[in-house]
mmCIF file of C-alpha atoms and ligand atoms in Angstrom:
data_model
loop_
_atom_site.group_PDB
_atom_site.id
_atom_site.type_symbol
_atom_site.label_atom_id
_atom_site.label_comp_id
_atom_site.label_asym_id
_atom_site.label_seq_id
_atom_site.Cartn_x
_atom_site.Cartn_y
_atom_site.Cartn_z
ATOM 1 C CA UNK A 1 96.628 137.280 111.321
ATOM 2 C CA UNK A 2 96.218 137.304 107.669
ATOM 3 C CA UNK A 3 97.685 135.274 104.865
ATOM 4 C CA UNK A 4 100.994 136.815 104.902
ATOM 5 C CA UNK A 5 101.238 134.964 108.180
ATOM 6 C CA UNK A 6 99.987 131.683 106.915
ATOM 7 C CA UNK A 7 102.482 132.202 104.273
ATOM 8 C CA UNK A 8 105.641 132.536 106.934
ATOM 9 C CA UNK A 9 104.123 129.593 108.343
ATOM 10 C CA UNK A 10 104.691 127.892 105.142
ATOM 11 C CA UNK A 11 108.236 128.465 104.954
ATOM 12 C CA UNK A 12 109.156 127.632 108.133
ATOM 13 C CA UNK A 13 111.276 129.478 109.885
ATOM 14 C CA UNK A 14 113.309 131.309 107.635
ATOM 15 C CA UNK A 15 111.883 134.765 106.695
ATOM 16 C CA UNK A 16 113.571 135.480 103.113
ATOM 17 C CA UNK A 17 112.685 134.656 99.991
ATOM 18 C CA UNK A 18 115.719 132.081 99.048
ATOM 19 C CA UNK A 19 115.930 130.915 102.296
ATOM 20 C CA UNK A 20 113.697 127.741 102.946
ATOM 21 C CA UNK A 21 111.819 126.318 100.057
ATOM 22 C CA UNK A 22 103.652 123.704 94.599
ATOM 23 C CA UNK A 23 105.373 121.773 92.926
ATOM 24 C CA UNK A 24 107.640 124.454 90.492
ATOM 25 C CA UNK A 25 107.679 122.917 86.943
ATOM 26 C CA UNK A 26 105.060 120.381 87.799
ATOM 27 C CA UNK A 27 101.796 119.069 85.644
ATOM 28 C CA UNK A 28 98.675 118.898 86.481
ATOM 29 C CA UNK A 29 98.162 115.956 89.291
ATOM 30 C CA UNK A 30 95.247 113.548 89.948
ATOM 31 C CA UNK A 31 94.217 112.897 93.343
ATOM 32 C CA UNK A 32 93.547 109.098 92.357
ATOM 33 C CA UNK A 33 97.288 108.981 91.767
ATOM 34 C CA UNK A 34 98.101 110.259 95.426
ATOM 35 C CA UNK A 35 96.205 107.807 97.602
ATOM 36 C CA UNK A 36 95.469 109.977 101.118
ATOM 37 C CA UNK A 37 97.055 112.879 99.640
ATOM 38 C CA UNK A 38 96.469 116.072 102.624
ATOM 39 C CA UNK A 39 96.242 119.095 102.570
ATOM 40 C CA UNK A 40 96.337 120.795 106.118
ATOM 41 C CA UNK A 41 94.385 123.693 106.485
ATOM 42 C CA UNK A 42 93.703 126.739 109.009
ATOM 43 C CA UNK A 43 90.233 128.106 109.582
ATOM 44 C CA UNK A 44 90.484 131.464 110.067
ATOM 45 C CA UNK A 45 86.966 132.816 109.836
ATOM 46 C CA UNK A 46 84.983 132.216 106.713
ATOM 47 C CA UNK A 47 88.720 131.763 105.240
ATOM 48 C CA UNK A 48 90.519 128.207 105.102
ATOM 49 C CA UNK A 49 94.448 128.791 103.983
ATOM 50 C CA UNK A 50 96.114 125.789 102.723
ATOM 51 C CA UNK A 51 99.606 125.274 104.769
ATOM 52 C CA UNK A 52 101.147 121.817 104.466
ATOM 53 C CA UNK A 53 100.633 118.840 102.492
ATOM 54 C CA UNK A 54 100.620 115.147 104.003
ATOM 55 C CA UNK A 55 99.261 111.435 103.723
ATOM 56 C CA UNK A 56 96.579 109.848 105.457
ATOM 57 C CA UNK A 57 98.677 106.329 106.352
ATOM 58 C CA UNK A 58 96.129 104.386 108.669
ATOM 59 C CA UNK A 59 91.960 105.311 109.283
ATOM 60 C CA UNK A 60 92.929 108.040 111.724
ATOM 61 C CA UNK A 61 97.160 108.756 111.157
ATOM 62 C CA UNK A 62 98.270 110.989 108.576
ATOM 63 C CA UNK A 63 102.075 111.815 108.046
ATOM 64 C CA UNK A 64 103.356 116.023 107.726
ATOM 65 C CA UNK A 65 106.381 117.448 108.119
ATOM 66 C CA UNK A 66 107.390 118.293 111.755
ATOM 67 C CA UNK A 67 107.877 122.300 110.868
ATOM 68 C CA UNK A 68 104.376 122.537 109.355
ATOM 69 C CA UNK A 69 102.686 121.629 113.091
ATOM 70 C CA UNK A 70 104.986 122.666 115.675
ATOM 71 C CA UNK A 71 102.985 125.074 116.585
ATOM 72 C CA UNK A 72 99.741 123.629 117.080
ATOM 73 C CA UNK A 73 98.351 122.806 120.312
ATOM 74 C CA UNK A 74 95.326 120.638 121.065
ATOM 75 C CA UNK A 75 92.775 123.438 122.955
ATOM 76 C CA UNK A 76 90.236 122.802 125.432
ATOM 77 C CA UNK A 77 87.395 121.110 122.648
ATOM 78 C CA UNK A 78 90.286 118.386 121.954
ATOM 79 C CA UNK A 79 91.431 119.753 118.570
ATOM 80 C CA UNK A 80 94.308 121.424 117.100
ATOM 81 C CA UNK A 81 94.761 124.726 116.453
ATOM 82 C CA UNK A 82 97.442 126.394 114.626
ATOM 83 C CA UNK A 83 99.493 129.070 116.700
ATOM 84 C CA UNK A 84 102.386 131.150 115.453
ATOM 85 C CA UNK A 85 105.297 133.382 116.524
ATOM 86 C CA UNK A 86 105.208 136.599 115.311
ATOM 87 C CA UNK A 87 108.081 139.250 114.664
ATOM 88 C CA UNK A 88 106.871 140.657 117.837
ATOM 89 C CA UNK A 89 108.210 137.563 119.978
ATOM 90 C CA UNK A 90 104.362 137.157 120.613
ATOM 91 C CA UNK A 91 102.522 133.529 120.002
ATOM 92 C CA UNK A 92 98.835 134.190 117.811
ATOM 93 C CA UNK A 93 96.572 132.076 117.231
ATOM 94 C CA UNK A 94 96.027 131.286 113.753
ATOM 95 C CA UNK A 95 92.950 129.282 113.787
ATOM 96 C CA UNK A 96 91.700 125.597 114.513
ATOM 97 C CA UNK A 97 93.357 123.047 112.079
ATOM 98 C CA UNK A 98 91.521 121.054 109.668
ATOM 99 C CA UNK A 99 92.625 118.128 107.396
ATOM 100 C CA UNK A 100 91.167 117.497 103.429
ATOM 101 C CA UNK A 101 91.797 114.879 101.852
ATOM 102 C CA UNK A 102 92.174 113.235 98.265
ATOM 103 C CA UNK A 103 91.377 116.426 96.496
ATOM 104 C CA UNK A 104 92.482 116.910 92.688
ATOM 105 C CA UNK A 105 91.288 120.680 93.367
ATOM 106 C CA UNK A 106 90.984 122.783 96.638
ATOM 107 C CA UNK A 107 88.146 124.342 95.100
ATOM 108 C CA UNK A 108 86.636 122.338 92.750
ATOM 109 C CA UNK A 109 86.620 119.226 93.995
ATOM 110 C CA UNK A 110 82.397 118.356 95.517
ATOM 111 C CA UNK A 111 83.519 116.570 98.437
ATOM 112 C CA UNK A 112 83.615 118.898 101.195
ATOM 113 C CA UNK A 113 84.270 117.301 104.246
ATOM 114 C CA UNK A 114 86.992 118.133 106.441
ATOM 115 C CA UNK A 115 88.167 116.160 109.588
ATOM 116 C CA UNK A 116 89.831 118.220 112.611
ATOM 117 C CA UNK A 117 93.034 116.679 114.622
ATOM 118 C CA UNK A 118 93.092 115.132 117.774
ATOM 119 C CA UNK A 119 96.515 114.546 118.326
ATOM 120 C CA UNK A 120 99.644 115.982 117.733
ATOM 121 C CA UNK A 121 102.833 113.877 117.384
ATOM 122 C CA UNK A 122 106.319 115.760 116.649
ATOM 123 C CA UNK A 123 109.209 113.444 116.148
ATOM 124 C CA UNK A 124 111.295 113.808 119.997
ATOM 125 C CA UNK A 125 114.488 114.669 117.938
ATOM 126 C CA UNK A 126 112.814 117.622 116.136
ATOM 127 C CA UNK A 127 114.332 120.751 117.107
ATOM 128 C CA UNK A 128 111.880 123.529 117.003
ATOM 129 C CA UNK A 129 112.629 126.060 114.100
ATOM 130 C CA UNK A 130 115.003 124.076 112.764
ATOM 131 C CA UNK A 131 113.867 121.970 110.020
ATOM 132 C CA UNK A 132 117.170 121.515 108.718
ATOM 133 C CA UNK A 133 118.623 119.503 111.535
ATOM 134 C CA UNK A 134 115.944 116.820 110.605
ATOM 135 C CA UNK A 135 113.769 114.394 112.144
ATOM 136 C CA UNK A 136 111.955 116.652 110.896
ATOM 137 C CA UNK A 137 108.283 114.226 110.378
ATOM 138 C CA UNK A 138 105.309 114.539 112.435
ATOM 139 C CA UNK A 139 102.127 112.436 113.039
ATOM 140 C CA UNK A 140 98.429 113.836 113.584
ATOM 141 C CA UNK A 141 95.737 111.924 114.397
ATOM 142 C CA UNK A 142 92.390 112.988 113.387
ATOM 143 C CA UNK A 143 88.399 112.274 114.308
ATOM 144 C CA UNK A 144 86.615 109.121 113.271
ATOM 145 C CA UNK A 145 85.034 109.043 109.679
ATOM 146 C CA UNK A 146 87.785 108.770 107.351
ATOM 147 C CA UNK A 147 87.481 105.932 104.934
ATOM 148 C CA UNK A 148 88.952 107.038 101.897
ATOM 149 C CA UNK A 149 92.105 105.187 100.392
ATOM 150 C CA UNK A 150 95.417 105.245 102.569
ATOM 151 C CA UNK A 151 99.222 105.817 101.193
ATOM 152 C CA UNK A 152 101.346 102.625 101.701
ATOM 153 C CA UNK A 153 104.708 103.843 103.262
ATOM 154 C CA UNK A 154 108.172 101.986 102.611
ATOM 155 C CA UNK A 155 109.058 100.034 105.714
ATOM 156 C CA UNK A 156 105.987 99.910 106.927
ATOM 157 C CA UNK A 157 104.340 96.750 104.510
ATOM 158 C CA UNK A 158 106.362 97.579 101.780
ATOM 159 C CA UNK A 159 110.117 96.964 101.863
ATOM 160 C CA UNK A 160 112.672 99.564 101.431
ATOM 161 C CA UNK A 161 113.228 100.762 98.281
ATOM 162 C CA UNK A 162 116.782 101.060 96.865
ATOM 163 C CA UNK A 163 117.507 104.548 96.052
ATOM 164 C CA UNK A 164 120.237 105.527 93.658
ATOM 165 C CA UNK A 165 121.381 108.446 91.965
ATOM 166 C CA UNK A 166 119.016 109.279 88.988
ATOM 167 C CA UNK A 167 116.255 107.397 90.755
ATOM 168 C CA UNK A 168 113.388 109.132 89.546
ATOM 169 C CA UNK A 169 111.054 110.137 92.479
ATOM 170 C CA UNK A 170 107.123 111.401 92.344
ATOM 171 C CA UNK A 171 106.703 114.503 94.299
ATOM 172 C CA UNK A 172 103.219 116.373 94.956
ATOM 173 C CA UNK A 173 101.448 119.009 96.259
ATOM 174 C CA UNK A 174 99.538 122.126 96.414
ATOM 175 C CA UNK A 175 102.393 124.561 96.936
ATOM 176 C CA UNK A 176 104.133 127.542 95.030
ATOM 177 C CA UNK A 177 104.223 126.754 91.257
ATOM 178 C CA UNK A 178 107.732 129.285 91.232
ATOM 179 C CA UNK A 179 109.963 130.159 94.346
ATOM 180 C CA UNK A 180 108.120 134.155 94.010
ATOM 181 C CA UNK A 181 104.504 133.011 93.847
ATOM 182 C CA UNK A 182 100.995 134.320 95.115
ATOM 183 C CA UNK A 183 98.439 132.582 97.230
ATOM 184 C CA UNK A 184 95.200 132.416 95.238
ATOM 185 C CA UNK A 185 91.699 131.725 96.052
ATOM 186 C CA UNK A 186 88.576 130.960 95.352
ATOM 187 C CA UNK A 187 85.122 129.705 96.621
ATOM 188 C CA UNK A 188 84.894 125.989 97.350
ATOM 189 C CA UNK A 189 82.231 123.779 96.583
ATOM 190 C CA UNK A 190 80.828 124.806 100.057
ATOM 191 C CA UNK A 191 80.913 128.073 99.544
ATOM 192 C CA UNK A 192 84.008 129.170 101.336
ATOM 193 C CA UNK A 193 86.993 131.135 100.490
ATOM 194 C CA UNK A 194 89.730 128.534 100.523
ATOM 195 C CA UNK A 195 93.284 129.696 99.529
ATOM 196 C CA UNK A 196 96.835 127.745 98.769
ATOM 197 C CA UNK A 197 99.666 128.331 96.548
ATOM 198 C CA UNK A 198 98.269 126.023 93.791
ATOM 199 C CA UNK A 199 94.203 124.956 94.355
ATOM 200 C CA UNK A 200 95.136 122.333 91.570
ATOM 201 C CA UNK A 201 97.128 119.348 92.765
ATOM 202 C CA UNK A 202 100.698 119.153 91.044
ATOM 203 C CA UNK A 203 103.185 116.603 90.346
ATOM 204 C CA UNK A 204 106.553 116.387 89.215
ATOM 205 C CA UNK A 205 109.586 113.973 88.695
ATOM 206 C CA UNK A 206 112.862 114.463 90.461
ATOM 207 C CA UNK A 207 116.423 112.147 90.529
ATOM 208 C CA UNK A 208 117.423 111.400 93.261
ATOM 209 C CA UNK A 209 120.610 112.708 94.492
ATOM 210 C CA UNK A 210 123.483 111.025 96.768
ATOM 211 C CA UNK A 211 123.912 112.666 100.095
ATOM 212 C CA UNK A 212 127.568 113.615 99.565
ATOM 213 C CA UNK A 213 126.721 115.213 96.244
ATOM 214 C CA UNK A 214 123.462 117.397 97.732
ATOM 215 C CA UNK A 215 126.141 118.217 100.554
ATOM 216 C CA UNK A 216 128.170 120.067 98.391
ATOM 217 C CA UNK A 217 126.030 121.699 96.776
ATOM 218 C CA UNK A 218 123.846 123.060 99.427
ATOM 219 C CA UNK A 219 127.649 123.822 101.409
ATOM 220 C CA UNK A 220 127.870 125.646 98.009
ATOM 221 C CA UNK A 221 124.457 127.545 97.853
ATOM 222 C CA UNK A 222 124.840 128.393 101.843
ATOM 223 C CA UNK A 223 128.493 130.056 101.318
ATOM 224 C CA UNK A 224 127.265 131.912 98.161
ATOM 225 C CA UNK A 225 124.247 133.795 99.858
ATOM 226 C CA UNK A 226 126.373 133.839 102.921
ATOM 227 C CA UNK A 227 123.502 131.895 105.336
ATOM 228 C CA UNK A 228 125.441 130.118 107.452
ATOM 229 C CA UNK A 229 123.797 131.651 110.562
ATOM 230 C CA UNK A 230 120.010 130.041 109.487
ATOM 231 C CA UNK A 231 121.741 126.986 107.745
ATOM 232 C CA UNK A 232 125.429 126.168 108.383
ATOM 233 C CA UNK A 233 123.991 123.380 111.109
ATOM 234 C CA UNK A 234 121.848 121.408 108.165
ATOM 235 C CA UNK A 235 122.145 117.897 108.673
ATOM 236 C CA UNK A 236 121.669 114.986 106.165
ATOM 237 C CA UNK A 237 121.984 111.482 106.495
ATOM 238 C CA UNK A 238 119.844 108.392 106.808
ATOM 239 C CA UNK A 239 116.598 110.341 108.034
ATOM 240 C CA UNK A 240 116.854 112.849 104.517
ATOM 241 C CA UNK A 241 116.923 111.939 101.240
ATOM 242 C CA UNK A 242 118.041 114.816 98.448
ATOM 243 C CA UNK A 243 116.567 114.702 94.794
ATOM 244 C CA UNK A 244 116.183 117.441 92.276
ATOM 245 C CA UNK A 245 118.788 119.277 90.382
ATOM 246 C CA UNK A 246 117.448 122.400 89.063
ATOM 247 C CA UNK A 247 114.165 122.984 87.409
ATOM 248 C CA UNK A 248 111.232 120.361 88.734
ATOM 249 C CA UNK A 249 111.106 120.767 92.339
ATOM 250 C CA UNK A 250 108.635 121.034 95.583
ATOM 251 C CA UNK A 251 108.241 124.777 97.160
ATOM 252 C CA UNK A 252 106.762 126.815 99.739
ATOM 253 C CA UNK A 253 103.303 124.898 100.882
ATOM 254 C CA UNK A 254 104.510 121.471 99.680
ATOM 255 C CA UNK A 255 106.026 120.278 102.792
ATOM 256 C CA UNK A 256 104.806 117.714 105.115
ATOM 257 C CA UNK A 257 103.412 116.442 101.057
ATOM 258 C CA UNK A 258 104.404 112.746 99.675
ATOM 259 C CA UNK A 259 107.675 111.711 97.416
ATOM 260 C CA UNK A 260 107.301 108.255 96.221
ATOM 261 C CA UNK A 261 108.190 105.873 93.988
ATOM 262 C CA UNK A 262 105.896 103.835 92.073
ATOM 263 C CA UNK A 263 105.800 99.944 90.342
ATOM 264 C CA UNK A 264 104.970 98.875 86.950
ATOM 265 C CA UNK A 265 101.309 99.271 87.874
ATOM 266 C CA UNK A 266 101.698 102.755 88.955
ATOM 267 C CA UNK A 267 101.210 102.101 92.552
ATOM 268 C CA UNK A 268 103.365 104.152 94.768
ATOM 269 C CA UNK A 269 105.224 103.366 97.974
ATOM 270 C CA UNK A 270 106.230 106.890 99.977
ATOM 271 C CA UNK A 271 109.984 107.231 100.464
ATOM 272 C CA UNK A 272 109.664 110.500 101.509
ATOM 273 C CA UNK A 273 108.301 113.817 103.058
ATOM 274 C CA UNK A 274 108.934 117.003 101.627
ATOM 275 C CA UNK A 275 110.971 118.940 104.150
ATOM 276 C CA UNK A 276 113.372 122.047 102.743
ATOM 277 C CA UNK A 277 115.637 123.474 100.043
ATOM 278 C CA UNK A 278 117.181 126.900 99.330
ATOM 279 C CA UNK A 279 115.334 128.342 97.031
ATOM 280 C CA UNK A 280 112.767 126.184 94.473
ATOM 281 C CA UNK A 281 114.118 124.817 91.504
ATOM 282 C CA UNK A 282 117.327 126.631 91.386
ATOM 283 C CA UNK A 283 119.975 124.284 89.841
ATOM 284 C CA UNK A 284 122.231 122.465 91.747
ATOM 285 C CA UNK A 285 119.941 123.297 95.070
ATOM 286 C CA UNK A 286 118.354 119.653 96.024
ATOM 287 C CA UNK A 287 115.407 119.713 97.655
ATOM 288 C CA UNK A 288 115.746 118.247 101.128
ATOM 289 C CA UNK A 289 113.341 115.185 102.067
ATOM 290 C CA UNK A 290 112.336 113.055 105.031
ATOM 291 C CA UNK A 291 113.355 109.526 104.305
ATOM 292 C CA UNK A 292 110.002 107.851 106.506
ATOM 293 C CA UNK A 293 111.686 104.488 106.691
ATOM 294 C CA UNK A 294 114.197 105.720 108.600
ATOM 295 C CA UNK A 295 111.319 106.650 111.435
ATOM 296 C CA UNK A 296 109.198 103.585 110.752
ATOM 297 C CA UNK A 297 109.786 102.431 114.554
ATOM 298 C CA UNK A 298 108.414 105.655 115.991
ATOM 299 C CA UNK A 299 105.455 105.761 113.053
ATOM 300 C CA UNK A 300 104.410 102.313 114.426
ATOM 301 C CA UNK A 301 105.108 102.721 118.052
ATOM 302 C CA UNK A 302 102.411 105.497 117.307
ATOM 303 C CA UNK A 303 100.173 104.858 115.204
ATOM 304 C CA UNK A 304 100.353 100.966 116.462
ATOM 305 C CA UNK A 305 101.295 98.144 113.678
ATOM 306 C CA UNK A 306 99.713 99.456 109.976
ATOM 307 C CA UNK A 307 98.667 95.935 108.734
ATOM 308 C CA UNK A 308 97.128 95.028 111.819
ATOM 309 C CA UNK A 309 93.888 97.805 111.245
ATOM 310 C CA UNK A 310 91.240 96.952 109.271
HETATM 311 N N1 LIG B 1 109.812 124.299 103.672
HETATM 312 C C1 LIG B 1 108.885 124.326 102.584
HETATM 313 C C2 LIG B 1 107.450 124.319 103.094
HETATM 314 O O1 LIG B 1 107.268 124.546 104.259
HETATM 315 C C3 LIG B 1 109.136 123.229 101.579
HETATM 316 C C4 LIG B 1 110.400 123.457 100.883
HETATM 317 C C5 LIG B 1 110.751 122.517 99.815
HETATM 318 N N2 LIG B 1 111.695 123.209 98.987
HETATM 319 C C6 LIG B 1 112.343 122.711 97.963
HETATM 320 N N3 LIG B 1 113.056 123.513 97.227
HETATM 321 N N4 LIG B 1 112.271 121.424 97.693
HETATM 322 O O2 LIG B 1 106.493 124.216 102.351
#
């Protein structure tokens, strides 16, 4: 099991390069601006491989994207590992999973801690494989010792925020920086190999984009690269929201990772959960997000009420 692997794992289900979708033409991000920003991570050796991106929301919860832990099973020492189906029909273990939090850099960055999971919730509707039928959120809960900021999540506290078209949304993450992009690594402040799409956190802005709109254009995108077989079931509605028209986008190794929208202070509120697109950044291909209000009754029956924890 190498990185190619951890790669497929990354995009899901879909094998191709167009087919399922760092932050392409991001900026550099602060971690400071992304309380409980994730990134999810598989040991494999002396090697740690970035996969998914996600929030810490309460002490011991952090929000992902369903399709980025499907495959992980809690083993006989009460912790996740990451499996995956190979070509070959065959399930391999990837390694045991491991969760990082608040980092500006993968690699940089002094704090090394990492905290393993203890629990893995996928959303009941989630269809396995099939991010594009939605529901498509998951929660993890992790070992004691977290106490690092949390990410406040629409509908949970905060209200629900009123998304138009040309809302501008924050997205981040430590995915591809272009659709056709490398893995890179480099030796963490520990001393191990640790490799993602982008070690740097990035950010970028996207509009939002009205669910009838995004429909036709992804019917469009699907009927021009004729992938109706892997896609011609998507579903959108009020557990997605679409945003992004071409150019600044999320990519391969973003999912699972924040969209929000922020006050006058700069404070953000997550609306959303990176989840698909065709392609990354390709115009008139919206990226696909989980809307997390929409699941805020299954985050809290749970996780138990948010406000309540100390
Ligand atoms: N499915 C991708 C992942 O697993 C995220 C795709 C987001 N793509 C996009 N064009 N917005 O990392």
């Amino acid at each position: 099991m190498d990185i190619r692997m951890v790669r497929g794992l990354m995009a899901g289900a879909a094998a191709a390069s167009l087919l399922a979708g760092c932050v392409v033409e991001g900026e550099d991000a602060y971690a400071e601006d992304w309380p409980g920003i994730v990134s999810l991570q598989v040991i494999q050796g002396r090697n740690t491989l970035h996969t998914c991106g996600g929030t810490m929301i309460a002490p011991q919860w952090l929000l992902t994207a369903a399709h980025c832990v499907d495959q992980a099973r809690i083993e006989g020492t009460g912790k996740a590992a990451q499996f995956e189906r190979g070509e070959d029909g065959m399930v391999y273990r990837l390694g045991p999973l491991r969760v990082a939090a608040n980092r500006t850099s993968l690699s940089e960055d002094e704090d090394t801690s990492t905290y393993a999971v203890t629990e893995v919730h996928v959303h009941p509707d989630y269809v396995s494989g099939a991010y594009e039928r939605g529901s498509d959120i998951a929660l993890l809960k992790i070992e004691p010792g977290y106490d690092g900021p949390l990410m406040p999540v629409e509908g949970l506290g905060p209200a629900p925020a009123e998304l138009v078209d040309d809302t501008y949304l924050d997205v981040a993450g430590y995915g591809n920086m272009a659709e056709t992009d490398d893995i890179t690594g480099a030796l963490n402040a520990g001393g191990r190999a640790i490799y993602a799409p982008s070690l740097r956190l990035q950010q970028a802005s996207v509009p939002v984009v009205d669910t009838e709109t995004c429909r036709a254009m992804l019917d469009e995108m699907i009927a021009l690269h004729g992938i109706e077989a892997d896609y011609g079931d998507y579903q959108l509605g009020e557990g997605t929201v679409c945003a992004g028209l071409g150019g600044p986008d999320a990519c391969y190794g973003d999912s699972g990772g924040p969209m929000v929208t922020r006050d006058t202070a700069y404070d953000p509120v997550q609306v959303g959960l990176v989840s698909w697109g065709l392609g990354c950044g390709r115009d008139d291909s919206p990226g696909v997000y989980t809307r997390v209000s929409a699941y805020a009754g299954w985050i809290e029956d749970t996780v138990g009420p948010l406000g309540a924890e100390s």
